[in-house]
Coordinates of C-alpha atoms in Angstrom, one line a residue:
Chain R
G1 CA -0.3 0.1 -0.2
D2 CA 1.1 3.8 0.2
S3 CA 2.9 5.3 2.4
V4 CA 5.0 7.8 3.2
T5 CA 8.4 7.9 5.5
Q6 CA 10.0 11.1 7.1
M7 CA 12.8 11.9 8.9
E8 CA 12.4 11.6 12.9
G9 CA 12.8 15.1 14.9
P10 CA 13.3 16.6 17.0
V11 CA 15.3 19.0 14.8
T12 CA 16.7 21.6 16.9
L13 CA 18.2 24.9 14.7
S14 CA 18.7 28.6 15.3
E15 CA 16.6 31.4 13.8
E16 CA 18.0 32.2 10.6
A17 CA 19.2 28.4 9.9
F18 CA 18.3 26.6 6.6
L19 CA 15.8 23.5 7.6
T20 CA 15.6 20.7 5.4
I21 CA 12.9 17.8 6.0
N22 CA 13.6 14.6 4.2
C23 CA 10.0 13.0 3.0
T24 CA 10.2 9.7 0.9
Y25 CA 6.8 8.2 -0.6
T26 CA 5.7 5.1 -2.0
A27 CA 2.7 4.9 -3.9
T28 CA 0.8 3.4 -7.3
G29 CA 0.9 5.6 -10.1
Y30 CA 1.2 9.3 -9.8
P31 CA 0.0 10.9 -6.2
S32 CA -0.5 14.7 -5.2
L33 CA 2.0 15.7 -2.7
F34 CA 1.5 17.9 0.4
W35 CA 3.4 19.3 3.5
Y36 CA 0.8 20.3 6.3
V37 CA 1.7 21.6 9.6
Q38 CA 0.7 21.6 13.1
Y39 CA 1.3 24.1 16.1
P40 CA 0.9 23.8 19.5
G41 CA -2.5 22.6 20.4
E42 CA -4.0 23.7 17.2
G43 CA -4.9 20.5 13.8
L44 CA -3.0 20.4 11.0
Q45 CA -2.8 23.2 8.6
L46 CA -1.7 23.3 4.8
L47 CA 1.7 24.6 4.2
L48 CA 1.9 23.7 -0.1
K49 CA 1.1 20.8 -2.6
A50 CA 2.2 19.4 -5.8
T51 CA 0.2 17.7 -7.9
K52 CA 2.9 15.9 -10.5
A53 CA 6.6 15.6 -11.3
D54 CA 8.4 18.3 -11.3
D55 CA 5.9 20.9 -10.1
K56 CA 7.4 22.9 -7.2
G57 CA 4.9 23.8 -4.2
S58 CA 5.6 27.3 -2.2
N59 CA 4.0 28.9 0.6
K60 CA 5.6 31.3 3.5
G61 CA 9.1 30.8 2.5
F62 CA 8.7 27.3 1.9
E63 CA 9.4 25.0 -0.6
A64 CA 9.2 21.2 -2.2
T65 CA 9.3 19.8 -5.6
Y66 CA 7.7 16.7 -6.3
R67 CA 10.7 14.1 -7.5
K68 CA 9.5 11.7 -9.1
E69 CA 12.5 9.7 -10.4
T70 CA 13.6 9.5 -6.2
T71 CA 9.9 9.4 -5.2
S72 CA 11.0 12.6 -2.6
F73 CA 9.4 15.5 -1.4
H74 CA 11.4 17.4 0.5
L75 CA 10.4 20.5 2.7
E76 CA 13.5 23.6 3.0
K77 CA 13.1 27.1 4.5
G78 CA 16.4 29.1 3.9
S79 CA 16.1 31.1 6.9
V80 CA 13.8 29.7 9.6
Q81 CA 12.0 31.8 12.8
V82 CA 10.9 31.0 16.3
S83 CA 7.4 31.1 14.9
D84 CA 8.1 28.2 12.5
S85 CA 8.5 26.0 15.2
A86 CA 5.7 23.1 14.8
V87 CA 5.0 19.7 13.9
Y88 CA 5.7 19.0 10.0
F89 CA 3.4 16.7 8.6
C90 CA 4.3 15.2 4.6
A91 CA 1.3 13.2 2.9
L92 CA 0.1 11.6 0.1
M93 CA -3.2 11.3 -1.4
E94 CA -3.5 8.5 -4.5
A95 CA -4.5 9.7 -8.1
A96 CA -8.2 9.0 -8.0
G97 CA -8.3 8.9 -4.4
N98 CA -9.5 11.1 -1.4
K99 CA -7.6 10.2 1.6
L100 CA -4.6 11.5 2.4
T101 CA -1.8 8.5 3.9
F102 CA 0.7 10.8 6.1
G103 CA 4.4 10.4 6.9
G104 CA 5.0 10.3 11.0
G105 CA 5.7 14.1 12.1
T106 CA 8.9 15.8 12.3
R107 CA 9.6 18.1 15.4
V108 CA 10.9 21.5 14.6
L109 CA 12.7 23.6 17.3
V110 CA 13.4 27.0 16.2
K111 CA 15.6 28.6 19.3
P112 CA 16.0 32.3 19.0
Chain A
D1 CA -16.3 30.8 7.3
A2 CA -15.5 29.7 10.9
G3 CA -13.8 26.2 9.3
V4 CA -14.2 22.8 11.0
I5 CA -15.9 23.1 14.3
Q6 CA -15.2 19.6 16.7
S7 CA -16.4 19.6 20.3
P8 CA -15.6 18.6 23.4
R9 CA -12.1 20.1 22.8
H10 CA -10.6 18.4 25.8
E11 CA -12.6 15.3 27.3
V12 CA -11.6 13.1 30.6
T13 CA -14.0 9.9 31.2
E14 CA -13.3 6.6 33.0
M15 CA -13.3 3.5 31.5
G16 CA -16.3 1.6 30.5
Q17 CA -17.8 5.2 29.6
E18 CA -19.7 6.1 25.8
V19 CA -17.6 8.7 24.4
T20 CA -19.2 11.2 21.5
L21 CA -17.4 13.5 19.2
R22 CA -19.4 16.0 17.1
C23 CA -18.2 17.3 13.8
K24 CA -19.6 20.1 11.6
P25 CA -17.2 20.4 8.6
I26 CA -17.1 23.3 6.4
S27 CA -20.4 24.2 4.6
G28 CA -20.6 22.8 0.8
H29 CA -18.0 20.3 1.7
N30 CA -18.6 17.3 0.7
S31 CA -16.2 14.4 1.6
L32 CA -15.3 14.2 5.7
F33 CA -12.7 12.0 7.6
W34 CA -11.6 10.8 11.2
Y35 CA -8.4 11.0 12.1
R36 CA -6.7 9.6 15.1
Q37 CA -3.2 11.5 16.8
T38 CA -1.2 9.4 19.0
M39 CA 2.8 9.2 20.0
M40 CA 2.8 5.8 19.2
R41 CA 1.1 5.4 15.8
G42 CA 0.9 8.7 14.7
L43 CA -1.8 9.9 12.5
E44 CA -4.5 7.3 11.7
L45 CA -7.0 7.5 9.4
L46 CA -10.1 6.2 10.9
I47 CA -12.9 6.7 8.3
Y48 CA -14.1 8.7 5.8
F49 CA -17.7 9.5 4.1
N50 CA -18.7 10.9 0.7
N51 CA -21.6 12.7 0.5
N52 CA -22.8 11.2 4.2
V53 CA -22.4 7.6 2.7
P54 CA -19.3 6.3 4.9
I55 CA -17.0 5.1 1.6
D56 CA -13.5 3.2 3.5
D57 CA -14.0 2.3 7.4
S58 CA -10.9 0.4 7.4
G59 CA -9.1 2.2 10.0
M60 CA -11.6 2.0 12.6
P61 CA -10.1 0.0 15.5
E62 CA -12.7 -2.7 16.3
D63 CA -16.4 -2.5 16.7
R64 CA -16.2 -0.4 20.0
F65 CA -15.9 2.7 17.4
S66 CA -18.4 3.7 15.4
A67 CA -19.7 6.8 13.1
K68 CA -22.2 8.2 11.8
M69 CA -23.1 11.7 9.0
P70 CA -26.8 11.6 9.5
N71 CA -26.5 14.9 6.6
A72 CA -23.5 17.1 5.1
S73 CA -23.2 19.5 8.7
F74 CA -22.7 16.8 11.4
S75 CA -21.0 14.2 11.9
T76 CA -20.6 12.0 15.3
L77 CA -17.8 9.6 16.7
K78 CA -18.5 7.3 19.3
I79 CA -16.8 4.6 21.5
Q80 CA -18.6 2.2 23.6
P81 CA -16.9 1.5 25.8
S82 CA -14.2 3.3 26.1
E83 CA -10.8 2.0 27.1
P84 CA -8.0 3.7 28.8
R85 CA -5.6 2.9 24.7
D86 CA -8.6 4.7 23.2
S87 CA -6.6 8.2 24.6
A88 CA -6.0 10.4 22.1
V89 CA -6.7 13.6 20.1
Y90 CA -9.0 13.2 17.4
F91 CA -9.5 15.6 14.6
C92 CA -12.2 15.5 12.3
A93 CA -11.4 16.8 8.0
S94 CA -13.0 18.2 5.4
S95 CA -12.4 18.6 1.9
L96 CA -14.5 19.5 -1.5
L97 CA -14.3 16.3 -3.7
S98 CA -13.1 17.4 -6.8
S99 CA -11.0 16.2 -10.3
G100 CA -7.8 17.7 -8.6
A101 CA -6.2 17.5 -5.3
N102 CA -8.2 17.7 -2.1
V103 CA -7.4 19.6 -0.1
L104 CA -8.4 18.6 3.5
T105 CA -9.3 21.0 6.3
F106 CA -8.9 20.3 9.8
G107 CA -10.7 21.0 12.8
A108 CA -8.4 21.8 16.2
G109 CA -9.4 18.4 17.5
S110 CA -10.7 16.7 20.7
R111 CA -8.1 15.4 23.4
L112 CA -9.8 12.3 24.7
T113 CA -8.1 10.7 27.9
V114 CA -9.5 7.4 28.9
L115 CA -8.8 6.8 33.0

């Protein structure tokens, strides 16, 4: 079945540092890929998405590129802020489907 | 729009009691999902509905769990009887089913503690 694997956290870094969170997936066909973010005590929010190979999703300084050849969708941000401290989830949705399959989540802590 | 509304936000109950969690999806959305989040298992899809009809309930852990969607604006997830291992945060999400990549909007969650 479909699955998503992302790097385990926590990831601790200083403000203005570069952030990368690795995400790889296994799926049949051509899924859509997503990054969701969960701030403390809140539900998940869509951060960005990509629907086909080589698409780049971007939002709030975060970017991720759909790499079909490596089945990856790594999340990056060039300069993190304390407010980026959260748990980040990579997820996929089957091409003809309607449900999200999530990775295990990566906790990111940004220190001033 | 007020977003996806879940209640209660927090529930503490004793083992054996019935628990009912409620969800109001975003108006106009036609798909609704129930997820459970725990430290050990992460986010698990329990069940989802399209146009109020259950489509996939393969994630429902056992017969103690049941979910209903009597109309487009309301859904419940019931646990009877509850057990300590049911302690988790339960999220409801809704989306507009379309031909593209459906974006799920999540509620704030219901944190359940079973003593």
